[in-house]
CSV table of C-alpha atoms in Angstrom, one decimal:
chain,number,residue,atom,x,y,z
L,1,MET,CA,-58.6,20.8,26.2
L,2,ASP,CA,-60.2,18.8,24.2
L,3,ALA,CA,-59.2,20.3,20.7
L,4,VAL,CA,-55.7,20.4,20.8
L,5,ASP,CA,-54.6,17.1,19.5
L,6,VAL,CA,-50.5,16.2,18.7
L,7,SER,CA,-50.3,13.2,18.7
L,8,GLU,CA,-49.6,13.0,15.4
L,9,HIS,CA,-47.4,15.7,14.9
L,10,TYR,CA,-44.4,13.5,16.5
L,11,GLU,CA,-41.3,12.5,13.8
L,12,VAL,CA,-40.8,8.3,13.6
L,13,THR,CA,-37.3,7.5,12.7
L,14,THR,CA,-35.4,4.1,12.6
L,15,ALA,CA,-33.0,3.4,15.4
L,16,GLU,CA,-31.0,0.5,13.5
L,17,GLU,CA,-27.6,-0.1,13.9
L,18,THR,CA,-25.4,0.9,11.4
L,19,PRO,CA,-23.5,-2.7,9.9
L,20,SER,CA,-19.7,-2.9,9.4
L,21,LEU,CA,-18.0,-5.0,7.3
L,22,LEU,CA,-14.8,-5.6,8.1
L,23,SER,CA,-12.5,-6.8,5.7
L,24,ILE,CA,-9.1,-8.5,7.1
L,25,ILE,CA,-6.4,-9.3,4.3
L,26,LEU,CA,-3.5,-11.6,6.2
L,27,ASP,CA,-0.2,-12.1,4.5
L,28,THR,CA,1.2,-14.5,4.5
L,29,ASN,CA,4.1,-14.5,3.0
L,30,PRO,CA,5.7,-18.0,3.8
L,31,ARG,CA,9.3,-15.8,4.3
L,32,ALA,CA,8.6,-13.5,5.6
L,33,TRP,CA,7.2,-15.1,8.2
L,34,ALA,CA,10.0,-18.4,8.7
L,35,ALA,CA,11.6,-15.1,9.7
L,36,LEU,CA,9.0,-14.1,11.7
L,37,ASP,CA,9.1,-17.3,14.0
L,38,ASN,CA,10.9,-16.4,16.7
L,39,ARG,CA,9.3,-13.8,17.7
L,40,LEU,CA,6.0,-14.7,15.9
L,41,PRO,CA,4.8,-17.9,14.9
L,42,LEU,CA,2.1,-17.7,11.9
L,43,SER,CA,-0.7,-20.0,14.5
L,44,LYS,CA,0.1,-17.4,17.3
L,45,ALA,CA,-0.6,-14.6,14.7
L,46,ILE,CA,-4.1,-16.5,13.8
L,47,ALA,CA,-4.7,-16.8,17.2
L,48,ASN,CA,-4.8,-13.4,17.9
L,49,ILE,CA,-6.7,-12.4,14.5
L,50,LEU,CA,-9.8,-14.7,15.3
L,51,VAL,CA,-9.6,-12.9,19.3
L,52,PHE,CA,-9.9,-8.9,17.3
L,53,VAL,CA,-12.7,-10.3,14.9
L,54,ASN,CA,-14.6,-12.0,17.7
L,55,ALA,CA,-14.8,-8.6,19.7
L,56,HIS,CA,-16.1,-6.5,16.1
L,57,LEU,CA,-18.7,-8.8,15.6
L,58,ALA,CA,-19.3,-8.6,19.4
L,59,PHE,CA,-19.8,-5.1,19.0
L,60,SER,CA,-23.3,-5.7,17.2
L,61,ASN,CA,-25.6,-8.2,15.5
L,62,VAL,CA,-25.1,-6.9,12.7
L,63,ASN,CA,-21.6,-6.6,12.2
L,64,GLN,CA,-19.9,-8.2,9.6
L,65,VAL,CA,-16.1,-9.9,8.4
L,66,ALA,CA,-14.0,-11.2,5.9
L,67,ILE,CA,-10.5,-12.8,5.8
L,68,ILE,CA,-8.1,-12.8,2.7
L,69,ALA,CA,-5.4,-14.4,2.4
L,70,ALA,CA,-2.6,-12.2,0.6
L,71,HIS,CA,-0.6,-15.7,-0.6
L,72,VAL,CA,3.5,-15.3,-2.3
L,73,ASN,CA,0.6,-17.1,-6.3
L,74,ARG,CA,-3.0,-16.3,-5.6
L,75,ALA,CA,-5.7,-14.2,-3.8
L,76,VAL,CA,-7.3,-16.5,-1.6
L,77,TRP,CA,-10.1,-16.8,0.7
L,78,LEU,CA,-10.1,-18.2,4.4
L,79,TYR,CA,-13.7,-17.1,5.4
L,80,PRO,CA,-16.4,-16.8,4.3
L,81,ALA,CA,-15.3,-19.9,1.9
L,82,PRO,CA,-16.4,-20.3,-1.0
L,83,PRO,CA,-18.2,-23.0,-2.5
L,84,GLN,CA,-16.5,-26.0,-4.0
L,85,ARG,CA,-17.7,-26.9,-7.1
L,86,ALA,CA,-19.0,-30.4,-8.5
L,87,ALA,CA,-16.7,-33.2,-9.7
L,88,PHE,CA,-16.6,-34.5,-13.0
L,89,LYS,CA,-18.6,-37.5,-13.7
L,90,ASP,CA,-16.9,-40.6,-13.1
L,91,ALA,CA,-17.2,-44.1,-15.7
L,92,SER,CA,-19.4,-45.3,-13.7
L,93,GLY,CA,-21.3,-42.0,-13.9
L,94,ASP,CA,-21.4,-40.8,-10.7
L,95,VAL,CA,-21.2,-37.2,-9.7
L,96,ASP,CA,-19.1,-36.5,-6.3
L,97,MET,CA,-21.0,-33.2,-5.4
L,98,ASP,CA,-17.8,-31.9,-3.8
L,99,ASP,CA,-20.4,-29.1,-2.5
L,100,ALA,CA,-23.1,-30.6,-0.5
L,101,PRO,CA,-22.2,-30.2,3.3
L,102,PRO,CA,-21.4,-32.8,6.0
L,103,THR,CA,-23.8,-35.8,7.0
L,104,GLY,CA,-22.5,-34.8,10.6
L,105,PRO,CA,-23.3,-32.2,12.8
L,106,PRO,CA,-20.6,-29.0,13.4
L,107,PRO,CA,-18.9,-29.5,16.0
L,108,THR,CA,-19.4,-26.7,18.8
L,109,SER,CA,-18.4,-26.5,22.3
L,110,ALA,CA,-20.6,-25.3,24.9
L,111,ASN,CA,-18.2,-22.6,26.3
L,112,LYS,CA,-17.9,-20.4,22.4
L,113,TYR,CA,-20.5,-18.8,20.9
L,114,PRO,CA,-21.3,-21.0,17.9
L,115,GLN,CA,-20.3,-18.0,15.3
L,116,PHE,CA,-16.6,-17.8,16.9
L,117,ALA,CA,-16.4,-21.3,17.0
L,118,GLN,CA,-17.3,-21.4,13.1
L,119,ILE,CA,-15.0,-18.9,12.0
L,120,GLU,CA,-12.1,-20.3,13.8
L,121,SER,CA,-12.6,-23.8,12.4
L,122,THR,CA,-13.3,-22.4,8.8
L,123,VAL,CA,-10.6,-19.7,9.0
L,124,LEU,CA,-7.6,-22.1,10.1
L,125,SER,CA,-9.0,-25.3,8.4
L,126,SER,CA,-8.4,-23.0,4.7
L,127,VAL,CA,-5.2,-21.5,6.5
L,128,GLN,CA,-4.0,-25.5,6.3
L,129,SER,CA,-5.3,-26.1,2.7
L,130,LEU,CA,-3.2,-23.5,1.5
L,131,MET,CA,0.4,-24.2,3.0
L,132,ASN,CA,-1.1,-27.4,2.1
L,133,GLU,CA,-1.8,-26.8,-1.6
L,134,THR,CA,2.0,-24.3,-1.7
L,135,THR,CA,4.8,-26.5,-3.7
L,136,GLN,CA,7.8,-25.4,-3.5
L,137,ASP,CA,7.4,-23.6,-7.0
L,138,ASP,CA,5.1,-21.2,-5.4
L,139,LEU,CA,8.3,-20.6,-2.1
L,140,ALA,CA,11.1,-19.7,-5.2
L,141,GLU,CA,8.2,-16.5,-5.7
L,142,THR,CA,8.7,-13.2,-2.8
L,143,THR,CA,6.4,-11.6,-4.4
L,144,THR,CA,3.1,-11.0,-2.1
L,145,GLN,CA,-0.3,-10.8,-3.9
L,146,LEU,CA,-1.6,-7.7,-1.9
L,147,SER,CA,-3.5,-5.7,-4.9
L,148,GLY,CA,-5.6,-9.3,-6.1
L,149,ALA,CA,-6.6,-9.3,-2.2
L,150,LEU,CA,-7.3,-5.8,-1.8
L,151,THR,CA,-9.3,-6.6,-5.2
L,152,LEU,CA,-11.7,-9.0,-3.6
L,153,ALA,CA,-11.5,-6.8,-0.7
L,154,LEU,CA,-13.6,-4.4,-2.7
L,155,CYS,CA,-16.1,-6.2,-5.0
L,156,HIS,CA,-16.6,-8.4,-1.4
L,157,ILE,CA,-18.3,-5.2,0.4
L,158,ASN,CA,-19.5,-3.6,-2.6
L,159,LYS,CA,-21.6,-6.7,-3.4
L,160,ALA,CA,-22.6,-6.4,0.1
L,161,SER,CA,-23.7,-3.2,0.4
L,162,GLN,CA,-25.8,-3.7,-2.6
L,163,ALA,CA,-27.6,-6.5,-0.9
L,164,LEU,CA,-27.9,-3.8,2.2
L,165,SER,CA,-28.8,-1.0,0.2
L,166,SER,CA,-31.9,-3.2,-2.0
L,167,THR,CA,-33.1,-4.6,1.3
L,168,THR,CA,-33.4,-1.2,3.0
L,169,ALA,CA,-35.1,0.2,-0.5
L,170,SER,CA,-38.1,-2.6,-0.2
L,171,LEU,CA,-38.4,-1.9,3.5
L,172,ALA,CA,-38.5,1.6,3.1
L,173,ASP,CA,-41.4,1.0,0.5
L,174,SER,CA,-43.2,0.1,3.4
L,175,ALA,CA,-42.4,1.5,5.7
L,176,GLN,CA,-44.3,5.0,7.6
L,177,PRO,CA,-44.1,8.1,5.2
L,178,ASN,CA,-42.2,9.9,7.7
L,179,SER,CA,-39.6,7.4,8.6
L,180,THR,CA,-35.7,7.6,7.4
L,181,ALA,CA,-33.9,5.1,5.7
L,182,PRO,CA,-30.5,3.7,7.3
L,183,PRO,CA,-27.3,4.7,6.5
L,184,PRO,CA,-25.3,2.5,3.9
L,185,LEU,CA,-22.5,0.3,5.0
L,186,LYS,CA,-19.7,0.7,7.3
L,187,GLY,CA,-16.7,-0.6,4.7
L,188,ARG,CA,-13.2,-1.3,6.2
L,189,ILE,CA,-10.0,-2.5,5.7
L,190,LEU,CA,-7.3,-4.6,8.1
L,191,VAL,CA,-4.3,-5.2,6.1
L,192,VAL,CA,-1.3,-7.1,8.1
L,193,SER,CA,1.6,-7.2,6.4
L,194,VAL,CA,4.7,-9.1,7.1
L,195,SER,CA,7.0,-8.9,3.6
L,196,ASP,CA,8.3,-5.5,2.3
L,197,SER,CA,6.2,-4.2,-0.7
L,198,ALA,CA,6.9,-5.1,-4.8
L,199,PRO,CA,7.3,-2.8,-7.6
L,200,SER,CA,5.8,-5.1,-9.5
L,201,GLN,CA,2.5,-4.6,-7.7
L,202,TYR,CA,3.0,-0.7,-7.7
L,203,ILE,CA,0.3,0.2,-10.6
L,204,PRO,CA,-2.8,-2.3,-8.8
L,205,THR,CA,-2.0,-1.8,-6.0
L,206,MET,CA,-2.8,1.8,-5.9
L,207,ASN,CA,-6.0,1.0,-8.5
L,208,ALA,CA,-7.3,-0.4,-5.6
L,209,VAL,CA,-6.7,2.1,-3.5
L,210,PHE,CA,-7.8,4.8,-6.2
L,211,ALA,CA,-11.0,2.6,-6.2
L,212,ALA,CA,-11.6,2.3,-2.4
L,213,ALA,CA,-10.8,5.7,-2.7
L,214,HIS,CA,-13.5,7.0,-4.1
L,215,ALA,CA,-15.6,4.5,-2.5
L,216,GLN,CA,-14.8,5.5,0.5
L,217,VAL,CA,-13.3,2.8,2.5
L,218,ALA,CA,-10.6,3.4,4.3
L,219,ILE,CA,-7.2,1.0,4.6
L,220,ASP,CA,-5.9,0.3,8.0
L,221,THR,CA,-2.5,-1.0,8.2
L,222,LEU,CA,-0.3,-3.3,10.8
L,223,ALA,CA,3.0,-3.6,9.5
L,224,LEU,CA,4.6,-6.4,11.6
L,225,ALA,CA,7.4,-6.8,9.9
L,226,GLY,CA,9.5,-5.1,6.1
L,227,GLU,CA,8.8,-1.2,4.8
L,228,PRO,CA,4.8,-2.1,3.2
L,229,THR,CA,5.8,1.9,1.3
L,230,PHE,CA,2.9,1.3,-1.1
L,231,LEU,CA,0.5,0.5,1.5
L,232,GLN,CA,1.5,3.7,3.5
L,233,GLN,CA,-0.2,5.8,0.7
L,234,ALA,CA,-2.9,3.9,0.4
L,235,CYS,CA,-3.3,4.7,3.8
L,236,PHE,CA,-3.3,7.9,3.6
L,237,ASN,CA,-5.2,8.1,-0.1
L,238,THR,CA,-8.0,6.7,1.4
L,239,ASP,CA,-8.2,8.0,5.3
L,240,GLY,CA,-6.1,4.9,7.4
L,241,ALA,CA,-4.3,4.2,10.2
L,242,PHE,CA,-1.3,3.1,9.0
L,243,LEU,CA,0.9,1.3,13.3
L,244,ALA,CA,4.1,0.1,12.1
L,245,ALA,CA,5.5,-2.5,14.7
L,246,SER,CA,8.0,-1.8,17.0
L,247,ASN,CA,7.0,-5.6,19.4
L,248,PRO,CA,5.1,-7.8,16.7
L,249,GLN,CA,4.1,-10.0,19.8
L,250,GLY,CA,2.5,-7.5,21.1
L,251,LEU,CA,-0.2,-7.8,17.9
L,252,LEU,CA,-3.4,-8.2,19.5
L,253,THR,CA,-2.4,-5.4,21.7
L,254,TYR,CA,-2.2,-3.1,18.3
L,255,LEU,CA,-5.5,-4.1,17.2
L,256,MET,CA,-7.8,-3.5,20.3
L,257,PHE,CA,-6.2,-0.3,21.1
L,258,GLY,CA,-5.1,0.8,17.0
L,259,LEU,CA,-7.9,-0.2,14.8
L,260,VAL,CA,-10.9,-1.5,16.7
L,261,ALA,CA,-12.8,1.6,15.6
L,262,ASP,CA,-14.8,2.0,13.1
L,263,THR,CA,-15.1,5.0,10.3
L,264,GLU,CA,-17.8,6.6,12.3
L,265,ALA,CA,-16.1,5.6,15.8
L,266,ARG,CA,-13.4,7.4,14.8
L,267,LYS,CA,-14.7,10.9,14.6
L,268,SER,CA,-14.7,11.2,18.5
L,269,LEU,CA,-11.1,9.3,19.4
L,270,ILE,CA,-7.7,10.3,18.8
L,271,THR,CA,-6.9,7.0,16.5
L,272,PRO,CA,-3.0,6.6,15.6
L,273,THR,CA,-1.0,9.2,13.0
L,274,HIS,CA,2.0,8.7,10.6
L,275,ASP,CA,4.0,11.9,11.1
L,276,LYS,CA,5.8,10.3,7.9
L,277,VAL,CA,5.0,8.7,4.4
L,278,ASP,CA,6.8,7.0,2.3
L,279,PHE,CA,5.9,8.7,-1.7
L,280,ARG,CA,7.0,6.9,-3.9
L,281,ALA,CA,6.4,5.1,-6.4
L,282,ALA,CA,7.7,3.1,-9.1
L,283,CYS,CA,9.0,2.7,-12.9
L,284,PHE,CA,6.8,1.5,-14.9
L,285,CYS,CA,9.5,0.5,-17.5
L,286,HIS,CA,11.7,-1.7,-14.9
L,287,GLY,CA,9.6,-1.8,-11.7
L,288,LYS,CA,12.7,0.8,-9.4
L,289,VAL,CA,11.2,2.6,-6.7
L,290,VAL,CA,12.3,6.2,-7.7
L,291,ASP,CA,13.0,9.6,-6.1
L,292,THR,CA,12.5,11.7,-8.9
L,293,GLY,CA,11.9,9.9,-13.4
L,294,PHE,CA,10.3,11.1,-16.2
L,295,VAL,CA,6.8,11.3,-16.1
L,296,CYS,CA,4.3,10.9,-19.4
L,297,SER,CA,1.8,13.9,-19.4
L,298,ILE,CA,-1.3,12.1,-20.9
L,299,CYS,CA,-1.5,8.8,-19.0
L,300,LEU,CA,0.6,9.8,-16.2
L,301,SER,CA,3.5,6.4,-16.7
L,302,ILE,CA,6.5,6.8,-15.1
L,303,PHE,CA,10.3,5.3,-16.3
L,304,CYS,CA,13.4,5.6,-14.3
L,305,GLU,CA,15.6,7.7,-16.9
L,306,LEU,CA,14.7,8.6,-20.6
L,307,PRO,CA,13.6,5.9,-23.3
L,308,GLU,CA,14.0,5.4,-26.4
L,309,ASN,CA,13.3,7.8,-29.0
L,310,ALA,CA,12.3,9.5,-26.1
L,311,GLU,CA,8.1,8.0,-26.6
L,312,CYS,CA,6.5,6.1,-24.1
L,313,LEU,CA,6.1,3.2,-23.5
L,314,THR,CA,2.5,3.2,-22.3
L,315,CYS,CA,0.7,5.7,-25.0
L,316,GLY,CA,3.3,6.1,-27.6
L,317,THR,CA,3.3,9.9,-27.0
L,318,ARG,CA,6.6,12.0,-27.4
L,319,LEU,CA,7.5,13.3,-24.6
L,320,ALA,CA,8.9,16.7,-24.5
L,321,VAL,CA,11.8,17.3,-22.2
L,322,GLY,CA,13.1,20.3,-23.6
L,323,ASN,CA,16.4,21.3,-22.7
L,324,TYR,CA,17.1,18.2,-20.7
L,325,GLY,CA,20.6,16.7,-20.1
L,326,SER,CA,21.8,20.7,-21.6
L,327,LYS,CA,24.1,22.7,-19.6
L,328,PRO,CA,22.5,25.1,-17.7
L,329,ALA,CA,22.6,29.2,-18.8
L,330,VAL,CA,25.3,31.2,-16.2
L,331,VAL,CA,24.0,34.0,-16.0
L,332,PRO,CA,27.1,37.3,-15.4
L,333,ARG,CA,26.6,38.4,-11.5
L,334,LYS,CA,27.2,42.2,-11.3
L,335,LYS,CA,30.4,43.8,-10.5
L,336,LYS,CA,29.8,45.4,-7.3
L,337,LYS,CA,31.4,48.9,-6.9
L,338,LYS,CA,34.8,48.7,-4.7
L,339,LYS,CA,34.7,50.8,-2.0
L,340,ARG,CA,38.2,52.7,-0.2
L,341,VAL,CA,39.3,53.0,3.0
L,342,VAL,CA,40.2,57.1,2.8
L,343,ASN,CA,40.9,58.3,6.3
L,344,GLY,CA,40.5,54.7,7.8
L,345,SER,CA,37.3,54.6,7.5
L,346,GLY,CA,35.8,52.4,4.6
L,347,ARG,CA,32.9,55.1,2.0
L,348,GLU,CA,32.5,55.6,-1.6
L,349,VAL,CA,34.9,57.3,-3.2
L,350,THR,CA,33.3,60.6,-4.0
L,351,GLY,CA,34.9,63.4,-7.1
L,352,SER,CA,36.2,65.4,-4.3
L,353,ALA,CA,40.0,65.1,-5.0
L,354,THR,CA,41.0,65.8,-1.0
L,355,GLY,CA,39.8,64.1,1.6
L,356,THR,CA,37.7,65.7,4.7
L,357,PRO,CA,39.5,68.1,7.3
L,358,ARG,CA,39.8,66.9,10.4
L,359,PRO,CA,40.0,68.7,14.1
């Protein structure tokens, strides 16, 4: 029995949790929130979203979160806050370092987890700064910069994934040969929308959606108001969840019960689904959402009407429209042989001169 030794036959595997990065895009269109103010003010919506963020971070210590505001004229980071640039030298030659940390200690509370308190203070200050910087000229613009926010979220997920891959590779080199590397980062994007999809945002939004589908990043959408047509297509193409809130006051309920699970946990759950998806596209010539149109076979550009000289406005390819506009060919129908009623019964006429005798 001493010759039998199985102590070296155990396979060593890692039991580390897979980090989950949740990127939340908050639609901060002032006009849309003004129309929704009597049912759900923006301040209350942010408070509910912060509770949802705390629940996501409480699932695991390795979970991460990022919050981006899709404003009318730009996309702004709410958390983590971007570092401020240093000011230029003044007449005296002194440089005011605006990006230096504050001298006093950060605000803390004995009844709140420090990370939760930091996220809350950063998000509230960033939103307040964004609203203070919004001018009357900005309010004249009604288009929400959703594509820019999606691009920022995808870049942040890619950067975090690359940082995790480099750390994992260094740990795998120093680990035992039989150990397995931890799985990659689970990234997903949650869009809280309150406005309609702008036709001018169709092309950049679809480019971001295709990039997310290629990177296996799911895009979830919670529509509190409006008709986000393009976001329905984004959720369908990336295997995400789309929820249209019939009662915006139940924002936290929709978030906690329908969108709290990550992409890995959804494999064991019944996720909310949407039966109808609006697959309409916006034309490249006028930016109108169309049901039918002309599509270039080379660059796949869509036009609501035939361009001048039948040339694509994007790549210049001449469109082969065939016999478009001509009347369809009418094929004459074959005349059927009429039946004649003989002795009260309908039958075909035969060559017999006399009818069938009856008893």
